[in-house]
């Protein structure tokens, strides 16, 4: 039995909702494929309801028009799976909801000051501490500078240090250390997520030199546009044939709080979701449609668009935004590649022979009609058949091969059992 041929793809059971090339997605992010809720009713005349033949997830949470958090307003996703193998089979309904993250963990701006404010505080603290030390005589007086010592230090000739002086100098020193500890240089395309004792305190997206509370823990998160080329992933198509797919995913971190705090490792999560979404999407259609008519994974942009939409919906709860998923390679697995190549060549050769024979028959018939018009004499059925056979052999026979056609009398005698 040929395991590579899909017996369910008959003319009465074709996956019609999957055209070779689909139009662009709407602004709401919904896929143009057909979607029917679980409780959809049949036609008004009481006829049988038409079950959809595509597994279509709901709209992407990241593209929802609701101003609230899409994870808080998203309804459970209802998917109808049609019966396969016979028309009119009942459809099985399944309900699935994307993974949910902690709704309290959402990115918001943190309190941050420009870096020049902290530098000004440092200069003022150093100047204040130096002035106090000069007034008390702790710092020796230089003759080239004006005498800033007070009367007690000038008359006694030694430093006069008391408790208020120590307190002022200590406070100035602590202020300088506090201002310097909060300085950080935030490069473009990077953010700092601030936490204190495990609690989220905000995200700093301001670039350049900024100052934040030094008592907060700062963790860097890359928010630049990133691309990831996947390793060859082995999945199976709708016919059960193993295929190998390589993908290029373009993505970035959109919500830094969820990417860092709501999940252990957002990059590992994205890789696992790519594997799951690819397995689910590739099993929807066959890889090629050589023998049976209908759409395939290689047709148009449906495969890339469906992968992008499904992966974006799965990655949104983790604070990730997926821009595009493009297949770099779509090939059969090594164990079936040679047999599928021979099958493809056989199908192409059979199709080509059919076209050649049809063209030869039309050309021979046209030549016989022209001969009858040119000679003004209508051939009988036997002569017309013999001439058609000779023309067909001349048209179809390979070059350099001489093919002989027996005369009509010999064929008639062979049919009656007489020797030629």
Tab-separated table of C-alpha atoms in Angstrom:
chain	number	residue	atom	x	y	z
A	1	UNK	CA	0.000	0.000	0.000
A	2	UNK	CA	1.285	3.467	-0.839
A	3	UNK	CA	1.533	5.251	2.513
A	4	UNK	CA	2.461	8.557	0.908
A	5	UNK	CA	-0.861	8.973	-0.873
A	6	UNK	CA	-3.662	10.647	1.105
A	7	UNK	CA	-6.819	8.647	0.621
A	8	UNK	CA	-8.940	11.336	2.277
A	9	UNK	CA	-8.228	13.922	-0.420
A	10	UNK	CA	-11.032	12.870	-2.774
A	11	UNK	CA	-12.946	15.416	-4.845
A	12	UNK	CA	-15.766	15.347	-2.285
A	13	UNK	CA	-13.518	15.858	0.728
A	14	UNK	CA	-10.919	18.453	-0.196
A	15	UNK	CA	-9.619	21.056	2.309
A	16	UNK	CA	-11.258	23.952	0.414
A	17	UNK	CA	-10.645	26.696	3.042
A	18	UNK	CA	-6.872	26.575	2.279
A	19	UNK	CA	-6.249	28.437	-0.987
A	20	UNK	CA	-2.712	28.527	-2.433
A	21	UNK	CA	-2.333	32.220	-1.611
A	22	UNK	CA	-4.427	34.078	0.933
A	23	UNK	CA	-4.975	37.848	1.152
A	24	UNK	CA	-3.375	39.977	3.824
A	25	UNK	CA	-4.678	39.697	7.337
A	26	UNK	CA	-7.120	42.279	8.554
A	27	UNK	CA	-6.254	44.988	11.039
A	28	UNK	CA	-7.689	42.961	13.885
A	29	UNK	CA	-5.124	40.220	13.255
A	30	UNK	CA	-7.747	37.547	12.518
A	31	UNK	CA	-6.884	34.958	9.940
A	32	UNK	CA	-8.918	35.051	6.713
A	33	UNK	CA	-9.567	31.320	7.081
A	34	UNK	CA	-13.032	30.208	8.025
A	35	UNK	CA	-13.887	30.134	11.726
A	36	UNK	CA	-17.103	28.716	13.192
A	37	UNK	CA	-17.885	28.767	16.955
A	38	UNK	CA	-18.632	25.570	18.783
A	39	UNK	CA	-22.331	26.382	19.135
A	40	UNK	CA	-22.964	27.517	15.553
A	41	UNK	CA	-26.331	26.445	14.225
A	42	UNK	CA	-27.089	24.911	10.845
A	43	UNK	CA	-28.960	26.533	7.956
A	44	UNK	CA	-32.348	28.094	8.536
A	45	UNK	CA	-34.120	25.452	6.444
A	46	UNK	CA	-33.075	22.745	8.866
A	47	UNK	CA	-30.527	21.219	6.518
A	48	UNK	CA	-27.264	19.760	7.718
A	49	UNK	CA	-24.751	22.213	9.075
A	50	UNK	CA	-21.572	22.618	7.117
A	51	UNK	CA	-18.564	21.818	9.313
A	52	UNK	CA	-15.379	23.784	8.647
A	53	UNK	CA	-12.378	21.832	7.425
A	54	UNK	CA	-9.611	23.907	8.951
A	55	UNK	CA	-8.156	24.164	12.423
A	56	UNK	CA	-8.100	27.911	12.998
A	57	UNK	CA	-6.939	29.425	16.297
A	58	UNK	CA	-8.550	32.636	17.477
A	59	UNK	CA	-7.163	36.136	16.891
A	60	UNK	CA	-3.810	37.030	18.306
A	61	UNK	CA	-3.997	38.608	21.789
A	62	UNK	CA	-1.155	40.946	20.870
A	63	UNK	CA	-3.274	42.543	18.107
A	64	UNK	CA	-6.526	42.979	19.989
A	65	UNK	CA	-8.268	46.335	19.663
A	66	UNK	CA	-9.416	46.260	23.315
A	67	UNK	CA	-7.410	48.836	25.355
A	68	UNK	CA	-7.326	46.467	28.302
A	69	UNK	CA	-4.940	43.607	28.684
A	70	UNK	CA	-5.854	41.056	25.966
A	71	UNK	CA	-5.087	38.201	28.362
A	72	UNK	CA	-7.802	39.495	30.672
A	73	UNK	CA	-10.462	39.823	27.933
A	74	UNK	CA	-9.619	36.864	25.672
A	75	UNK	CA	-12.343	34.245	25.445
A	76	UNK	CA	-11.653	30.529	25.235
A	77	UNK	CA	-10.722	29.489	21.729
A	78	UNK	CA	-13.207	27.139	20.073
A	79	UNK	CA	-11.967	24.944	17.234
A	80	UNK	CA	-14.062	22.635	15.056
A	81	UNK	CA	-12.356	19.562	13.613
A	82	UNK	CA	-14.211	17.992	10.667
A	83	UNK	CA	-14.711	14.286	10.237
A	84	UNK	CA	-12.173	12.759	7.859
A	85	UNK	CA	-12.871	9.807	5.636
A	86	UNK	CA	-16.568	10.247	4.772
A	87	UNK	CA	-18.771	13.240	3.947
A	88	UNK	CA	-21.136	14.502	6.598
A	89	UNK	CA	-19.166	13.073	9.513
A	90	UNK	CA	-19.828	14.870	12.829
A	91	UNK	CA	-17.278	17.456	13.848
A	92	UNK	CA	-15.469	17.249	17.169
A	93	UNK	CA	-15.301	20.544	19.080
A	94	UNK	CA	-12.391	21.380	21.328
A	95	UNK	CA	-11.867	24.370	23.605
A	96	UNK	CA	-8.382	25.738	24.154
A	97	UNK	CA	-7.074	28.881	25.843
A	98	UNK	CA	-3.575	30.351	25.343
A	99	UNK	CA	-1.296	30.233	28.397
A	100	UNK	CA	-2.003	32.954	30.934
A	101	UNK	CA	0.564	35.051	32.755
A	102	UNK	CA	0.343	36.904	36.041
A	103	UNK	CA	-1.879	39.911	35.344
A	104	UNK	CA	-0.138	41.917	38.066
A	105	UNK	CA	3.170	41.703	36.221
A	106	UNK	CA	2.872	44.266	33.444
A	107	UNK	CA	5.517	46.659	32.249
A	108	UNK	CA	5.297	50.262	33.481
A	109	UNK	CA	7.915	53.023	33.524
A	110	UNK	CA	10.157	53.278	36.562
A	111	UNK	CA	11.245	56.448	38.341
A	112	UNK	CA	14.511	57.588	36.781
A	113	UNK	CA	16.317	60.920	36.724
A	114	UNK	CA	18.730	62.294	34.141
A	115	UNK	CA	22.336	61.528	34.916
A	116	UNK	CA	23.368	65.187	35.084
A	117	UNK	CA	21.207	65.631	38.208
A	118	UNK	CA	23.186	62.947	40.043
A	119	UNK	CA	26.479	64.440	38.840
A	120	UNK	CA	25.411	67.865	40.111
A	121	UNK	CA	24.554	66.371	43.507
A	122	UNK	CA	27.995	64.726	43.620
A	123	UNK	CA	29.742	68.020	42.880
A	124	UNK	CA	27.678	69.880	45.483
A	125	UNK	CA	28.384	67.204	48.124
A	126	UNK	CA	32.136	67.260	47.452
A	127	UNK	CA	32.172	71.057	47.489
A	128	UNK	CA	30.244	71.182	50.772
A	129	UNK	CA	32.520	68.628	52.470
A	130	UNK	CA	35.640	70.454	51.219
A	131	UNK	CA	34.341	73.784	52.458
A	132	UNK	CA	33.644	72.405	55.950
A	133	UNK	CA	37.102	70.826	56.103
A	134	UNK	CA	38.712	74.098	55.069
A	135	UNK	CA	36.744	76.070	57.670
A	136	UNK	CA	37.816	73.747	60.484
A	137	UNK	CA	41.450	73.667	59.401
A	138	UNK	CA	41.564	69.966	58.603
A	139	UNK	CA	42.778	70.826	55.105
A	140	UNK	CA	46.002	72.912	55.351
A	141	UNK	CA	45.766	76.477	54.159
A	142	UNK	CA	47.587	77.479	50.980
A	143	UNK	CA	48.973	80.976	50.770
A	144	UNK	CA	47.832	81.369	47.159
A	145	UNK	CA	44.212	80.727	48.180
A	146	UNK	CA	42.008	82.949	50.316
A	147	UNK	CA	41.925	82.062	53.997
A	148	UNK	CA	38.557	80.360	54.688
A	149	UNK	CA	39.358	79.178	58.217
A	150	UNK	CA	37.225	80.395	61.083
A	151	UNK	CA	38.628	82.502	63.900
A	152	UNK	CA	39.199	79.552	66.272
A	153	UNK	CA	41.218	77.582	63.699
A	154	UNK	CA	43.161	80.707	62.640
A	155	UNK	CA	44.064	81.775	66.205
A	156	UNK	CA	44.784	78.287	67.569
A	157	UNK	CA	46.756	77.144	64.506
A	158	UNK	CA	45.266	73.664	64.626
A	159	UNK	CA	42.116	71.915	63.374
A	160	UNK	CA	38.962	72.319	65.407
A	161	UNK	CA	36.859	69.185	64.792
A	162	UNK	CA	33.664	68.594	66.755
A	163	UNK	CA	30.561	66.410	66.418
A	164	UNK	CA	28.601	68.735	64.070
A	165	UNK	CA	31.558	68.861	61.656
A	166	UNK	CA	31.812	65.066	61.595
A	167	UNK	CA	28.060	64.763	61.006
A	168	UNK	CA	28.076	67.257	58.122
A	169	UNK	CA	31.074	65.649	56.413
A	170	UNK	CA	29.616	62.159	56.907
A	171	UNK	CA	26.251	63.228	55.470
A	172	UNK	CA	27.953	64.796	52.461
A	173	UNK	CA	29.975	61.645	51.895
A	174	UNK	CA	26.896	59.418	52.085
A	175	UNK	CA	25.071	61.694	49.639
A	176	UNK	CA	27.966	61.440	47.172
A	177	UNK	CA	28.115	57.645	47.484
A	178	UNK	CA	24.321	57.371	47.100
A	179	UNK	CA	24.350	59.517	43.963
A	180	UNK	CA	27.241	57.617	42.386
A	181	UNK	CA	25.747	54.191	43.173
A	182	UNK	CA	22.533	55.025	41.298
A	183	UNK	CA	24.209	56.027	38.040
A	184	UNK	CA	23.913	53.661	35.069
A	185	UNK	CA	24.558	53.929	31.350
A	186	UNK	CA	21.610	52.511	29.380
A	187	UNK	CA	22.566	51.778	25.770
A	188	UNK	CA	20.126	51.957	22.875
A	189	UNK	CA	18.031	48.826	22.409
A	190	UNK	CA	18.435	47.824	26.059
A	191	UNK	CA	16.274	48.314	29.134
A	192	UNK	CA	16.733	47.851	32.859
A	193	UNK	CA	14.111	45.983	34.864
A	194	UNK	CA	14.082	47.171	38.475
A	195	UNK	CA	13.082	44.890	41.334
A	196	UNK	CA	13.366	45.096	45.101
A	197	UNK	CA	13.102	42.013	47.256
A	198	UNK	CA	11.566	40.149	44.305
A	199	UNK	CA	8.855	42.734	43.593
A	200	UNK	CA	8.687	44.473	40.225
A	201	UNK	CA	9.282	48.232	40.448
A	202	UNK	CA	9.325	49.339	36.811
A	203	UNK	CA	11.365	49.379	33.629
A	204	UNK	CA	13.846	52.040	32.520
A	205	UNK	CA	13.743	52.585	28.738
A	206	UNK	CA	15.519	55.955	28.778
A	207	UNK	CA	18.864	55.735	27.004
A	208	UNK	CA	22.102	57.400	28.054
A	209	UNK	CA	23.251	58.236	31.583
A	210	UNK	CA	20.380	57.947	34.065
A	211	UNK	CA	20.019	57.677	37.818
A	212	UNK	CA	17.822	55.186	39.626
A	213	UNK	CA	17.408	54.146	43.205
A	214	UNK	CA	20.605	52.241	44.103
A	215	UNK	CA	18.647	50.025	46.502
A	216	UNK	CA	16.848	48.392	43.560
A	217	UNK	CA	18.203	45.419	41.648
A	218	UNK	CA	18.819	46.177	37.970
A	219	UNK	CA	18.632	43.487	35.275
A	220	UNK	CA	19.313	44.132	31.616
A	221	UNK	CA	16.841	43.035	28.931
A	222	UNK	CA	17.531	43.270	25.197
A	223	UNK	CA	14.527	44.760	23.351
A	224	UNK	CA	16.114	45.045	19.909
A	225	UNK	CA	14.677	43.329	16.847
A	226	UNK	CA	16.159	39.844	16.813
A	227	UNK	CA	16.132	36.954	14.375
A	228	UNK	CA	16.621	33.290	15.053
A	229	UNK	CA	17.418	30.602	12.474
A	230	UNK	CA	16.109	27.300	13.748
A	231	UNK	CA	17.773	23.958	13.387
A	232	UNK	CA	16.188	21.408	11.020
A	233	UNK	CA	12.922	20.336	12.662
A	234	UNK	CA	11.464	16.950	11.684
A	235	UNK	CA	7.655	16.815	11.548
A	236	UNK	CA	5.015	14.965	9.518
A	237	UNK	CA	2.507	16.369	7.052
A	238	UNK	CA	-1.147	15.445	6.699
A	239	UNK	CA	-0.363	12.217	4.827
A	240	UNK	CA	2.039	11.088	7.547
A	241	UNK	CA	5.129	11.659	5.418
A	242	UNK	CA	8.119	12.915	7.456
A	243	UNK	CA	9.449	16.302	6.353
A	244	UNK	CA	12.278	18.542	7.548
A	245	UNK	CA	11.655	22.288	7.970
A	246	UNK	CA	14.028	25.159	8.734
A	247	UNK	CA	12.509	28.424	9.931
A	248	UNK	CA	13.588	32.046	10.312
A	249	UNK	CA	11.798	33.809	13.178
A	250	UNK	CA	11.914	37.605	13.604
A	251	UNK	CA	10.876	38.697	17.101
A	252	UNK	CA	11.562	41.052	19.991
A	253	UNK	CA	10.728	41.480	23.665
A	254	UNK	CA	7.675	43.716	23.972
A	255	UNK	CA	6.810	43.457	27.695
A	256	UNK	CA	10.050	43.257	29.672
A	257	UNK	CA	8.333	42.544	32.978
A	258	UNK	CA	6.604	39.411	31.713
A	259	UNK	CA	9.593	38.239	29.693
A	260	UNK	CA	11.806	38.385	32.782
A	261	UNK	CA	9.497	37.677	35.716
A	262	UNK	CA	6.506	35.746	34.364
A	263	UNK	CA	8.577	32.977	32.768
A	264	UNK	CA	11.853	31.268	33.622
A	265	UNK	CA	13.545	31.654	30.227
A	266	UNK	CA	11.671	33.412	27.418
A	267	UNK	CA	14.116	32.255	24.720
A	268	UNK	CA	13.682	28.582	25.611
A	269	UNK	CA	9.927	29.117	25.749
A	270	UNK	CA	9.976	30.563	22.230
A	271	UNK	CA	11.982	27.628	20.890
A	272	UNK	CA	9.579	25.091	22.364
A	273	UNK	CA	6.553	26.976	21.025
A	274	UNK	CA	8.100	27.007	17.550
A	275	UNK	CA	8.356	23.211	17.687
A	276	UNK	CA	4.752	22.816	18.843
A	277	UNK	CA	3.245	25.298	16.387
A	278	UNK	CA	5.231	23.845	13.483
A	279	UNK	CA	4.055	20.321	14.298
A	280	UNK	CA	0.424	21.434	14.473
A	281	UNK	CA	0.521	23.544	11.307
A	282	UNK	CA	2.469	21.105	9.136
A	283	UNK	CA	-0.032	18.323	9.855
A	284	UNK	CA	-2.849	20.350	8.297
A	285	UNK	CA	-1.897	19.915	4.620
A	286	UNK	CA	0.291	17.561	2.573
A	287	UNK	CA	3.717	18.742	1.577
A	288	UNK	CA	3.017	18.403	-2.166
A	289	UNK	CA	-0.099	17.873	-4.240
A	290	UNK	CA	1.344	15.973	-7.194
A	291	UNK	CA	-1.093	13.090	-7.544
A	292	UNK	CA	-4.188	14.509	-5.841
A	293	UNK	CA	-5.554	17.985	-6.580
A	294	UNK	CA	-5.709	20.473	-3.742
A	295	UNK	CA	-3.575	22.921	-1.741
A	296	UNK	CA	-0.241	21.964	-0.211
A	297	UNK	CA	2.329	23.397	2.161
A	298	UNK	CA	4.477	24.573	-0.737
A	299	UNK	CA	1.653	26.614	-2.277
A	300	UNK	CA	1.632	30.381	-1.739
A	301	UNK	CA	2.219	32.121	1.586
A	302	UNK	CA	-0.341	30.285	3.692
A	303	UNK	CA	2.222	28.231	5.602
A	304	UNK	CA	4.279	31.299	6.616
A	305	UNK	CA	1.210	33.398	7.491
A	306	UNK	CA	-0.371	30.657	9.583
A	307	UNK	CA	2.886	29.996	11.425
A	308	UNK	CA	3.291	33.711	12.155
A	309	UNK	CA	-0.247	34.107	13.462
A	310	UNK	CA	-0.196	30.971	15.616
A	311	UNK	CA	3.261	31.628	17.091
A	312	UNK	CA	2.386	35.268	17.857
A	313	UNK	CA	-0.682	34.122	19.808
A	314	UNK	CA	1.359	31.640	21.836
A	315	UNK	CA	4.250	34.038	22.563
A	316	UNK	CA	2.153	37.073	23.561
A	317	UNK	CA	1.513	35.935	27.193
A	318	UNK	CA	5.291	35.774	27.711
A	319	UNK	CA	5.765	39.384	26.611
A	320	UNK	CA	7.214	38.450	23.194
A	321	UNK	CA	6.156	39.914	19.852
A	322	UNK	CA	6.622	37.753	16.757
A	323	UNK	CA	6.828	39.675	13.484
A	324	UNK	CA	7.288	36.912	10.920
A	325	UNK	CA	8.012	33.212	10.570
A	326	UNK	CA	9.430	32.245	7.173
A	327	UNK	CA	10.327	28.712	6.048
A	328	UNK	CA	13.908	28.636	4.794
A	329	UNK	CA	13.725	25.015	3.641
A	330	UNK	CA	10.907	22.524	3.253
A	331	UNK	CA	12.164	19.089	2.236
A	332	UNK	CA	11.312	15.460	2.754
A	333	UNK	CA	13.187	13.503	5.398
A	334	UNK	CA	16.241	11.594	4.118
A	335	UNK	CA	14.601	8.192	4.541
A	336	UNK	CA	11.764	9.047	2.115
A	337	UNK	CA	13.376	11.725	-0.050
A	338	UNK	CA	14.493	9.336	-2.811
A	339	UNK	CA	11.169	7.525	-3.076
A	340	UNK	CA	9.242	10.810	-3.130
A	341	UNK	CA	11.556	12.136	-5.825
A	342	UNK	CA	10.900	9.062	-7.998
A	343	UNK	CA	7.185	9.409	-7.388
A	344	UNK	CA	7.257	13.081	-8.365
A	345	UNK	CA	9.161	12.277	-11.563
A	346	UNK	CA	6.722	9.485	-12.411
A	347	UNK	CA	3.758	11.810	-11.902
A	348	UNK	CA	5.358	14.465	-14.077
A	349	UNK	CA	6.178	11.916	-16.780
A	350	UNK	CA	2.634	10.532	-16.735
A	351	UNK	CA	1.160	13.993	-16.995
A	352	UNK	CA	3.488	14.921	-19.813
A	353	UNK	CA	2.637	11.752	-21.741
A	354	UNK	CA	-1.059	12.439	-21.334
A	355	UNK	CA	-0.641	15.945	-22.715
A	356	UNK	CA	1.452	14.672	-25.634
A	357	UNK	CA	-1.049	11.966	-26.552
A	358	UNK	CA	-3.974	14.393	-26.400
A	359	UNK	CA	-2.135	16.861	-28.603
A	360	UNK	CA	-1.173	14.090	-31.043
A	361	UNK	CA	-4.773	12.886	-31.328
A	362	UNK	CA	-6.019	16.411	-32.016
A	363	UNK	CA	-3.266	17.012	-34.581
A	364	UNK	CA	-3.980	13.704	-36.366
A	365	UNK	CA	-7.715	14.379	-36.484
A	366	UNK	CA	-7.107	17.875	-37.853
A	367	UNK	CA	-4.729	16.491	-40.495
A	368	UNK	CA	-7.304	13.904	-41.677
A	369	UNK	CA	-10.024	16.553	-41.951
A	370	UNK	CA	-7.770	18.852	-43.931
A	371	UNK	CA	-6.833	15.962	-46.257
A	372	UNK	CA	-10.502	15.216	-46.889
A	373	UNK	CA	-11.229	18.860	-47.649
A	374	UNK	CA	-8.186	19.155	-49.903
A	375	UNK	CA	-9.031	16.025	-51.915
A	376	UNK	CA	-12.784	16.589	-51.808
A	377	UNK	CA	-13.135	12.915	-51.020
A	378	UNK	CA	-14.448	11.502	-47.767
A	379	UNK	CA	-12.543	8.511	-46.482
A	380	UNK	CA	-14.342	5.493	-45.175
A	381	UNK	CA	-14.062	4.423	-41.542
A	382	UNK	CA	-11.293	1.851	-42.118
A	383	UNK	CA	-9.107	4.220	-44.146
A	384	UNK	CA	-9.626	7.031	-41.680
A	385	UNK	CA	-8.660	4.773	-38.751
A	386	UNK	CA	-5.559	3.505	-40.548
A	387	UNK	CA	-4.443	7.023	-41.411
A	388	UNK	CA	-5.051	8.190	-37.841
A	389	UNK	CA	-2.968	5.333	-36.457
A	390	UNK	CA	-0.101	6.055	-38.817
A	391	UNK	CA	-0.143	9.759	-37.926
A	392	UNK	CA	-0.271	8.999	-34.192
A	393	UNK	CA	2.690	6.646	-34.464
A	394	UNK	CA	4.614	9.275	-36.402
A	395	UNK	CA	3.835	11.963	-33.827
A	396	UNK	CA	4.384	9.937	-30.643
A	397	UNK	CA	7.221	7.559	-31.613
A	398	UNK	CA	10.671	8.717	-30.404
A	399	UNK	CA	13.101	10.107	-32.927
A	400	UNK	CA	15.115	7.428	-34.766
A	401	UNK	CA	12.609	4.656	-33.984
A	402	UNK	CA	10.761	3.220	-36.970
A	403	UNK	CA	7.340	1.925	-35.995
A	404	UNK	CA	5.301	-0.113	-38.452
A	405	UNK	CA	1.515	-0.177	-38.515
A	406	UNK	CA	-0.167	-3.260	-40.092
A	407	UNK	CA	-2.529	-2.560	-42.961
A	408	UNK	CA	-6.279	-2.590	-42.337
A	409	UNK	CA	-6.710	-5.972	-44.036
A	410	UNK	CA	-4.169	-7.603	-41.739
A	411	UNK	CA	-5.831	-6.121	-38.672
A	412	UNK	CA	-9.235	-7.288	-39.843
A	413	UNK	CA	-7.909	-10.796	-40.455
A	414	UNK	CA	-6.267	-10.862	-37.035
A	415	UNK	CA	-9.559	-9.936	-35.437
A	416	UNK	CA	-11.367	-12.729	-37.270
A	417	UNK	CA	-8.684	-15.266	-36.414
A	418	UNK	CA	-7.249	-15.594	-39.939
A	419	UNK	CA	-3.445	-15.456	-40.422
A	420	UNK	CA	-2.131	-12.181	-41.748
